[in-house]
Tab-separated table of C-alpha atoms in Angstrom:
chain	number	residue	atom	x	y	z
F	1	UNK	CA	7.847	-1.968	-21.493
F	2	UNK	CA	6.841	1.073	-19.155
F	3	UNK	CA	8.471	3.591	-16.982
F	4	UNK	CA	7.007	4.787	-13.696
F	5	UNK	CA	7.801	7.768	-11.897
F	6	UNK	CA	6.194	8.297	-8.402
F	7	UNK	CA	5.919	11.501	-6.773
F	8	UNK	CA	4.468	12.796	-3.344
F	9	UNK	CA	6.318	11.261	-0.797
F	10	UNK	CA	7.371	13.452	2.467
F	11	UNK	CA	7.499	13.763	6.060
F	12	UNK	CA	4.135	13.794	7.866
F	13	UNK	CA	2.859	13.637	11.661
F	14	UNK	CA	1.092	10.617	12.737
F	15	UNK	CA	-2.448	11.117	11.983
F	16	UNK	CA	-1.795	13.048	8.394
F	17	UNK	CA	-2.464	12.129	5.056
F	18	UNK	CA	-0.010	12.100	2.136
F	19	UNK	CA	-0.968	11.197	-1.624
F	20	UNK	CA	1.229	9.617	-4.016
F	21	UNK	CA	1.178	9.678	-7.605
F	22	UNK	CA	2.636	7.194	-10.131
F	23	UNK	CA	2.777	8.513	-13.779
F	24	UNK	CA	3.408	5.592	-16.262
F	25	UNK	CA	5.091	6.279	-19.522
F	26	UNK	CA	2.545	4.731	-21.795
F	27	UNK	CA	-1.298	4.073	-21.286
F	28	UNK	CA	-2.228	1.910	-18.418
F	29	UNK	CA	-5.827	0.972	-19.782
F	30	UNK	CA	-4.741	-2.588	-20.647
F	31	UNK	CA	-2.136	-3.060	-18.047
F	32	UNK	CA	-3.569	-5.999	-16.030
F	33	UNK	CA	-2.336	-4.751	-12.255
F	34	UNK	CA	-0.813	-1.764	-10.856
F	35	UNK	CA	0.117	-1.185	-7.364
F	36	UNK	CA	2.070	0.304	-4.590
F	37	UNK	CA	4.563	-1.606	-2.827
F	38	UNK	CA	6.742	-0.406	0.435
F	39	UNK	CA	9.971	-1.233	2.012
F	40	UNK	CA	10.993	-0.061	5.433
F	41	UNK	CA	14.808	-0.190	6.468
F	42	UNK	CA	15.811	-3.896	7.126
F	43	UNK	CA	12.332	-5.123	5.783
F	44	UNK	CA	11.272	-7.053	3.024
F	45	UNK	CA	9.567	-5.447	0.565
F	46	UNK	CA	5.718	-5.597	0.871
F	47	UNK	CA	2.409	-5.260	-1.052
F	48	UNK	CA	0.370	-2.219	-0.068
F	49	UNK	CA	-2.177	-2.175	-2.780
F	50	UNK	CA	-2.962	-3.305	-6.134
F	51	UNK	CA	-5.752	-2.275	-8.747
F	52	UNK	CA	-6.488	-4.289	-11.493
F	53	UNK	CA	-7.691	-3.150	-15.312
F	54	UNK	CA	-11.242	-4.139	-14.753
F	55	UNK	CA	-11.242	-1.995	-11.392
F	56	UNK	CA	-10.976	-4.483	-8.781
F	57	UNK	CA	-8.650	-3.524	-5.582
F	58	UNK	CA	-6.903	-5.153	-2.851
F	59	UNK	CA	-5.114	-4.376	0.281
F	60	UNK	CA	-2.804	-5.277	2.698
F	61	UNK	CA	-4.718	-6.004	6.172
F	62	UNK	CA	-2.542	-3.261	7.791
F	63	UNK	CA	-3.774	-0.478	5.556
F	64	UNK	CA	-7.278	-1.466	5.025
F	65	UNK	CA	-9.386	1.428	5.860
F	66	UNK	CA	-6.718	4.049	5.875
F	67	UNK	CA	-5.378	3.841	2.149
F	68	UNK	CA	-7.172	3.937	-1.323
F	69	UNK	CA	-5.663	3.035	-4.531
F	70	UNK	CA	-7.149	4.395	-7.517
F	71	UNK	CA	-6.044	4.443	-11.444
F	72	UNK	CA	-6.806	7.418	-14.067
F	73	UNK	CA	-6.684	5.875	-17.647
F	74	UNK	CA	-6.537	9.071	-18.978
F	75	UNK	CA	-3.875	10.734	-17.234
F	76	UNK	CA	-2.012	7.360	-16.990
F	77	UNK	CA	-1.523	7.735	-13.206
F	78	UNK	CA	-1.937	5.557	-10.332
F	79	UNK	CA	-2.978	7.068	-6.834
F	80	UNK	CA	-2.477	5.983	-3.126
F	81	UNK	CA	-4.499	8.380	-0.901
F	82	UNK	CA	-2.890	7.697	2.614
F	83	UNK	CA	-5.143	8.890	5.360
F	84	UNK	CA	-4.293	8.443	9.420
F	85	UNK	CA	-0.589	7.855	8.950
F	86	UNK	CA	1.079	5.844	11.483
F	87	UNK	CA	4.958	5.451	12.128
F	88	UNK	CA	4.876	2.027	11.277
F	89	UNK	CA	3.989	3.423	7.808
F	90	UNK	CA	7.273	5.169	7.202
F	91	UNK	CA	8.922	3.469	4.323
F	92	UNK	CA	10.147	3.821	0.598
F	93	UNK	CA	7.056	3.081	-1.479
F	94	UNK	CA	7.383	2.071	-4.865
F	95	UNK	CA	5.080	1.743	-7.807
F	96	UNK	CA	4.445	-1.401	-9.647
F	97	UNK	CA	3.002	-2.497	-12.893
F	98	UNK	CA	2.819	-5.976	-14.432
F	99	UNK	CA	0.848	-7.915	-17.284
F	100	UNK	CA	1.146	-9.531	-20.642
F	101	UNK	CA	0.815	-6.244	-22.522
F	102	UNK	CA	3.945	-4.954	-20.877
F	103	UNK	CA	5.542	-8.366	-21.021
F	104	UNK	CA	6.872	-8.394	-17.456
F	105	UNK	CA	7.057	-6.429	-14.287
F	106	UNK	CA	8.276	-3.033	-13.813
F	107	UNK	CA	9.228	-0.956	-10.744
F	108	UNK	CA	9.370	3.237	-10.176
F	109	UNK	CA	12.241	4.610	-8.256
F	110	UNK	CA	10.352	4.789	-5.133
F	111	UNK	CA	9.383	7.839	-2.936
F	112	UNK	CA	10.313	8.623	0.686
F	113	UNK	CA	7.297	8.410	3.192
F	114	UNK	CA	8.166	9.371	6.935
F	115	UNK	CA	5.907	9.478	9.544
F	116	UNK	CA	6.947	11.021	13.018
F	117	UNK	CA	5.008	10.275	16.078
């Protein structure tokens, strides 16, 4: 069981940057995978990036080279640094956690990112 709270969303112009944070209610050091998903209006929720307990990461092709996911096990926080934002990045961004130690999959409430052209 874990609660996740996202923050850092907002309105930014194309080409700008935002950093999202996801604070977990418990230690994240042994949670197998934490990541970020996003959902635009009328679209399916899609994976943005994952970071695994061993430090490996993966990214959606659409954000490679622009976004960076990281985790801080001391602060129990996962970050998503988003650079060179595009209008197509506009969505609600959700933090995700999954693995055996938390016995399932959990989601945050979401934070809105809006990129204007």
